[in-house]
Coordinates of C-alpha atoms and ligand atoms in Angstrom, one line a residue:
M29 CA 169.0 -19.2 16.6
G30 CA 168.0 -20.8 13.3
Y31 CA 165.6 -23.6 14.3
S32 CA 163.0 -24.7 11.8
C33 CA 160.5 -27.4 11.2
S34 CA 163.0 -29.1 8.9
M35 CA 164.9 -30.1 12.0
L36 CA 162.2 -32.7 12.7
D37 CA 162.3 -34.2 9.3
N38 CA 164.6 -37.0 10.2
P39 CA 162.2 -39.3 11.9
D40 CA 163.6 -40.9 15.1
E41 CA 161.6 -44.0 14.7
S42 CA 162.7 -46.5 12.1
M43 CA 159.6 -47.2 10.0
H44 CA 160.9 -50.5 8.7
N45 CA 161.5 -52.0 12.1
A46 CA 158.3 -50.7 13.6
F47 CA 155.5 -52.9 14.5
M48 CA 153.6 -50.3 16.4
S49 CA 156.0 -47.6 17.3
H50 CA 155.8 -45.1 20.1
A51 CA 156.4 -41.6 18.9
W52 CA 157.2 -38.4 20.8
R53 CA 155.3 -35.3 20.1
V54 CA 156.5 -32.2 21.9
Q55 CA 160.0 -31.1 22.0
I56 CA 161.2 -27.8 23.6
L57 CA 164.5 -26.3 22.5
D58 CA 165.4 -23.0 24.1
N59 CA 162.7 -20.6 22.9
V60 CA 161.2 -22.9 20.2
C61 CA 158.6 -25.6 20.7
F62 CA 158.2 -28.3 18.1
V63 CA 155.2 -30.6 18.0
R64 CA 154.1 -33.4 15.6
A65 CA 150.5 -33.8 14.6
Y66 CA 149.7 -37.4 13.4
A67 CA 146.9 -38.4 11.0
K68 CA 144.3 -41.0 11.9
I69 CA 142.2 -43.6 10.1
N70 CA 138.8 -44.8 11.1
L71 CA 138.7 -48.6 11.5
T72 CA 135.0 -48.3 12.1
L73 CA 132.5 -45.4 11.8
D74 CA 129.0 -46.3 12.9
V75 CA 126.6 -43.4 12.5
K76 CA 123.8 -44.2 14.9
G77 CA 121.4 -41.3 14.1
R78 CA 120.9 -37.6 13.9
R79 CA 120.9 -35.6 17.1
A80 CA 118.8 -32.5 18.0
D81 CA 121.9 -30.3 17.7
G82 CA 122.4 -31.3 14.1
Y83 CA 125.4 -33.5 14.8
H84 CA 125.3 -37.3 14.4
E85 CA 125.7 -39.8 17.2
L86 CA 128.7 -41.9 16.5
A87 CA 130.7 -44.9 17.6
T88 CA 134.0 -44.9 15.8
V89 CA 137.3 -46.6 16.4
M90 CA 140.3 -44.5 15.4
Q91 CA 144.0 -45.2 15.2
T92 CA 146.8 -42.7 14.7
V93 CA 149.3 -43.5 11.9
D94 CA 152.8 -42.2 11.4
L95 CA 152.0 -39.7 8.6
H96 CA 152.4 -36.3 10.4
D97 CA 152.4 -32.6 10.1
T98 CA 155.1 -30.6 12.0
L99 CA 154.5 -27.4 13.9
C100 CA 157.1 -25.1 15.1
L101 CA 156.0 -22.5 17.7
T102 CA 157.9 -19.3 18.6
S103 CA 157.0 -16.4 20.8
A104 CA 155.6 -13.4 19.1
G105 CA 156.3 -10.0 20.7
D106 CA 153.2 -8.4 19.2
G107 CA 150.9 -10.4 21.5
R108 CA 149.1 -12.0 18.6
V109 CA 148.6 -15.4 17.1
G110 CA 150.2 -15.7 13.7
I111 CA 150.4 -18.7 11.4
V112 CA 152.4 -19.4 8.2
C113 CA 151.9 -22.7 6.4
T114 CA 153.7 -24.6 3.6
R115 CA 150.3 -24.5 2.0
P116 CA 149.8 -20.7 1.9
E117 CA 146.0 -20.9 1.6
L118 CA 146.0 -22.4 5.1
G119 CA 148.1 -19.7 6.7
N120 CA 145.3 -17.6 8.1
E121 CA 143.5 -17.1 11.5
E122 CA 140.7 -19.4 10.5
N123 CA 143.2 -22.3 10.6
L124 CA 142.2 -24.7 13.5
A125 CA 145.8 -24.6 14.8
A126 CA 145.6 -20.8 15.2
R127 CA 142.2 -21.0 16.7
A128 CA 143.5 -23.5 19.3
A129 CA 146.3 -21.1 20.3
Q130 CA 143.8 -18.2 20.5
L131 CA 141.4 -20.3 22.6
L132 CA 144.1 -21.1 25.2
R133 CA 145.2 -17.4 25.3
E134 CA 141.7 -16.3 26.0
R135 CA 140.9 -19.0 28.5
F136 CA 144.1 -18.4 30.6
S137 CA 144.4 -14.6 29.9
I138 CA 147.8 -15.1 28.3
S139 CA 149.2 -11.8 26.8
Q140 CA 152.1 -13.5 25.0
G141 CA 151.7 -14.0 21.3
V142 CA 152.8 -17.0 19.3
L143 CA 153.9 -17.6 15.7
I144 CA 152.9 -21.0 14.4
E145 CA 154.9 -22.5 11.4
L146 CA 152.9 -25.4 10.0
R147 CA 154.6 -27.9 7.7
K148 CA 151.7 -29.7 6.1
R149 CA 152.1 -33.3 4.9
I150 CA 148.7 -34.8 5.8
P151 CA 146.3 -34.2 2.9
V152 CA 143.7 -31.6 3.6
A153 CA 139.9 -32.4 3.7
A154 CA 140.8 -36.0 3.2
G155 CA 139.3 -37.9 6.1
L156 CA 142.6 -38.2 7.9
G157 CA 141.9 -35.6 10.6
G158 CA 144.9 -33.4 9.8
G159 CA 143.3 -30.0 10.8
S160 CA 142.0 -31.5 14.1
S161 CA 145.3 -33.1 14.8
D162 CA 147.2 -29.8 14.3
A163 CA 144.8 -28.1 16.7
A164 CA 145.3 -30.8 19.4
A165 CA 149.1 -30.6 18.9
V166 CA 149.0 -26.8 19.5
L167 CA 146.9 -27.3 22.7
L168 CA 149.3 -29.9 24.1
A169 CA 152.4 -27.9 23.1
L170 CA 151.2 -24.6 24.5
Q171 CA 149.9 -26.3 27.7
R172 CA 153.5 -27.4 28.4
W173 CA 155.3 -24.5 27.0
W174 CA 153.2 -21.9 28.9
R175 CA 153.0 -24.3 31.9
L176 CA 149.2 -24.1 32.0
P177 CA 147.2 -26.0 34.6
P178 CA 144.5 -27.7 32.7
S179 CA 144.0 -31.4 33.3
L180 CA 143.5 -33.8 30.4
S181 CA 139.7 -33.6 31.0
E182 CA 139.7 -29.8 30.8
L183 CA 141.9 -29.8 27.7
Q184 CA 139.5 -32.4 26.2
A185 CA 136.5 -30.0 26.9
L186 CA 138.4 -27.1 25.2
A187 CA 139.4 -29.4 22.3
A188 CA 135.8 -30.4 21.8
T189 CA 134.8 -26.8 21.2
L190 CA 137.2 -26.7 18.2
G191 CA 135.9 -29.9 16.5
S192 CA 134.5 -33.4 17.2
D193 CA 137.8 -35.2 16.5
V194 CA 140.2 -32.8 18.3
P195 CA 139.9 -34.6 21.8
F196 CA 140.9 -37.9 20.2
F197 CA 144.2 -36.4 19.0
L198 CA 145.2 -35.3 22.5
T199 CA 145.9 -39.0 23.3
G200 CA 145.9 -40.6 19.9
G201 CA 146.8 -44.3 19.6
L202 CA 143.8 -46.6 19.3
A203 CA 140.5 -45.4 20.8
L204 CA 136.8 -45.8 20.7
C205 CA 135.2 -42.4 20.2
E206 CA 131.5 -41.8 21.0
G207 CA 128.9 -39.1 21.2
R208 CA 129.7 -36.7 18.3
G209 CA 133.2 -38.2 18.5
E210 CA 134.4 -36.2 21.5
R211 CA 134.0 -39.0 24.2
V212 CA 137.2 -40.8 23.9
T213 CA 138.0 -44.2 25.4
P214 CA 141.7 -45.2 24.8
L215 CA 142.1 -48.9 24.0
A216 CA 145.1 -50.9 25.1
A217 CA 144.5 -53.5 22.3
L218 CA 147.2 -55.2 20.3
W219 CA 147.5 -54.2 16.7
P220 CA 147.1 -57.3 14.5
Q221 CA 150.3 -58.5 12.8
S222 CA 148.5 -59.1 9.5
M223 CA 147.6 -55.4 9.4
R224 CA 151.1 -54.2 10.1
W225 CA 151.3 -51.9 7.1
L226 CA 148.7 -49.4 6.1
L227 CA 148.6 -48.1 2.6
L228 CA 146.7 -44.8 2.3
L229 CA 145.4 -43.7 -1.1
K230 CA 144.2 -40.1 -1.4
P231 CA 142.0 -39.7 -4.6
A232 CA 142.5 -36.3 -6.2
I233 CA 139.4 -34.7 -4.7
S234 CA 138.5 -33.0 -1.4
I235 CA 135.3 -33.8 0.4
A236 CA 133.6 -31.5 3.0
T237 CA 132.6 -33.7 6.0
A238 CA 129.4 -31.6 6.6
R239 CA 128.1 -32.4 3.1
V240 CA 128.7 -36.1 3.6
F241 CA 126.8 -36.2 6.9
Q242 CA 124.0 -34.0 5.4
A243 CA 123.4 -36.4 2.5
L244 CA 123.4 -39.5 4.7
P245 CA 120.1 -41.4 4.5
A246 CA 118.7 -43.0 7.7
S247 CA 119.0 -46.4 5.9
D248 CA 122.8 -46.1 6.3
Y249 CA 122.6 -45.7 10.0
S250 CA 124.0 -48.6 12.1
D251 CA 123.6 -49.6 15.7
G252 CA 127.2 -49.5 16.7
G253 CA 127.6 -53.2 16.5
S254 CA 130.6 -53.2 14.2
S255 CA 132.5 -50.9 16.6
R256 CA 131.7 -53.2 19.5
E257 CA 132.7 -56.3 17.5
L258 CA 136.0 -54.8 16.3
V259 CA 137.0 -53.6 19.8
E260 CA 136.2 -57.0 21.3
A261 CA 138.2 -58.8 18.6
L262 CA 141.3 -56.5 19.0
Q263 CA 141.1 -56.8 22.8
E264 CA 141.0 -60.6 22.6
G265 CA 144.0 -60.5 20.1
R266 CA 141.8 -61.7 17.2
L267 CA 141.7 -60.2 13.7
P268 CA 138.3 -58.5 13.3
Q269 CA 136.0 -59.9 10.6
P270 CA 136.0 -57.8 7.3
E271 CA 132.4 -56.7 8.0
D272 CA 133.5 -55.3 11.4
F273 CA 135.5 -52.6 9.5
H274 CA 132.2 -50.8 8.8
N275 CA 131.9 -47.2 7.8
S276 CA 128.3 -45.9 7.5
L277 CA 129.5 -43.0 5.2
E278 CA 131.3 -45.2 2.7
R279 CA 128.3 -46.4 0.6
G280 CA 127.1 -42.8 -0.1
V281 CA 130.6 -41.5 -0.8
L282 CA 131.4 -44.3 -3.3
E283 CA 128.0 -43.7 -5.0
R284 CA 128.5 -39.9 -5.3
Y285 CA 132.2 -39.8 -6.0
P286 CA 133.1 -42.2 -8.8
E287 CA 136.9 -41.3 -8.4
V288 CA 136.7 -42.9 -4.9
A289 CA 134.9 -46.0 -6.2
R290 CA 137.5 -46.4 -9.0
A291 CA 140.4 -46.0 -6.5
K292 CA 138.9 -48.7 -4.3
A293 CA 138.6 -51.1 -7.2
D294 CA 142.2 -50.3 -8.2
L295 CA 143.5 -50.9 -4.7
L296 CA 141.8 -54.3 -4.6
Q297 CA 143.2 -55.1 -8.1
A298 CA 146.7 -54.1 -6.8
G299 CA 146.5 -56.8 -4.1
A300 CA 144.7 -55.3 -1.2
S301 CA 142.4 -57.7 0.6
L302 CA 140.5 -55.1 2.5
V303 CA 139.9 -51.4 1.5
R304 CA 137.9 -49.0 3.5
L305 CA 137.1 -45.3 3.5
S306 CA 138.6 -43.2 6.4
G307 CA 136.1 -40.9 8.0
S308 CA 134.2 -39.0 5.3
G309 CA 136.9 -39.6 2.8
P310 CA 138.1 -39.4 0.2
T311 CA 141.2 -41.3 1.6
L312 CA 141.0 -45.1 1.5
Y313 CA 143.2 -47.3 3.6
A314 CA 144.3 -50.9 3.0
P315 CA 146.1 -53.1 5.5
F316 CA 149.0 -55.3 4.4
P317 CA 150.8 -58.0 6.4
N318 CA 154.3 -57.3 5.0
L319 CA 156.3 -54.6 3.6
S320 CA 157.0 -56.2 0.2
S321 CA 153.3 -56.7 -0.7
A322 CA 152.5 -53.1 0.5
T323 CA 155.3 -51.6 -1.5
R324 CA 154.4 -53.6 -4.6
A325 CA 150.8 -52.2 -4.5
Q326 CA 152.1 -48.7 -3.7
E327 CA 154.4 -48.7 -6.7
Q328 CA 151.8 -50.1 -9.1
L329 CA 149.2 -47.5 -8.0
Q330 CA 151.8 -44.6 -8.1
A331 CA 152.5 -45.6 -11.7
S332 CA 148.8 -45.0 -12.4
G333 CA 149.1 -41.5 -10.9
Y334 CA 147.6 -42.0 -7.5
E335 CA 148.8 -40.2 -4.3
L336 CA 149.8 -42.8 -1.7
Y337 CA 151.3 -43.0 1.8
L338 CA 152.8 -46.1 3.3
T339 CA 152.3 -45.9 7.0
H340 CA 151.8 -48.0 10.2
A341 CA 149.9 -47.5 13.4
V342 CA 151.6 -45.3 16.0
Y343 CA 151.0 -44.8 19.7
L344 CA 151.9 -41.4 21.0
D345 CA 153.8 -41.2 24.3
G346 CA 153.0 -37.5 24.7
E347 CA 156.3 -37.0 26.6
D348 CA 157.9 -33.7 26.9
R349 CA 161.5 -33.9 25.7
N350 CA 163.5 -30.9 26.9
V351 CA 166.8 -30.9 25.1
Ligands
C5P405 O1 132.9 -31.3 14.6 P1 133.4 -30.9 13.3 O2 133.4 -29.4 13.1 O3 134.7 -31.5 12.9 O4 132.4 -31.5 12.3 C1 132.3 -31.1 10.9 C2 130.9 -31.3 10.4 O5 130.6 -32.7 10.3 C3 129.8 -30.8 11.3 O6 129.5 -29.4 11.1 C4 128.6 -31.7 11.0 O7 128.0 -31.2 9.9 C5 129.3 -33.0 10.7 N1 129.4 -33.9 11.8 C6 128.2 -34.6 12.2 N2 128.2 -35.4 13.3 C7 129.4 -35.6 14.0 C8 130.6 -35.0 13.6 C9 130.5 -34.1 12.5 O8 127.1 -34.4 11.7 N3 129.4 -36.5 15.0

């Protein structure tokens, strides 16, 4: 049967009507399993200090957005994990999606193999969590497809061994993430109307997260106050203050990567009122209250050669849709 990832390219949510849409993730059709992996932005990223294990203690508020990769899983008779990717350089066993499948096979002694087709749309090494989201999508999809027993907490523990952001992507939506990022508290807050549209700008460079953390001086640490303030505001239905959208990594990234500083200035010049770095960058996001102002900025910046994505916040219902 000729199923492929392209079957999922017609989104079933209408972006232009969406305020905060609820998206499905896993779909099982006969002997094929499709799953979407959504990108995230960091509304805050408070780095509180360096830990003895080399990681940094964080408080970060993340939100999934409707930019997504698509994965298509089929059974492989050879009892191995294979991966092919629309970006061929990512189609190898080091890919976090392949490692996620391998981890589940080992943990549950599964002899069956799987072939992962990964249709990549989320920019790579961009601060949008694409690789982590792909891994979480594989864990969720295979848990259902192979009818594995793990509870969400066990799946979260397995996810955390793959990367600090992976547990967040199991539930997605809006969440406060603490520890090294793996302690996830989902938030049932309302998304502010004035931030309905999120324009993402990806400068034409890639940044390795580890290097950004390594270069972070203690003077850029924060006490977690901005994450607390932002969560409180959203939970009370208030728009957070601009200073609540704090990212401890942003100052250093803007200083070391002039392309990112220039892109931030250009976004502001194009009409954005708030521009922040997502994660360790280089992607910047800017909220807009309406589609026309977001589109205007997008077109102006595209004409200058920038890579942009017009998105909105998305909650993931996680439902299994058997067709
Ligand atoms: O957990 P993950 O492998 O995604 O992290 C990538 C790198 O980012 C780590 O190797 C570490 O250098 C840095 N990091 C950190 N503190 C965190 C998360 C990541 O220092 N809380």
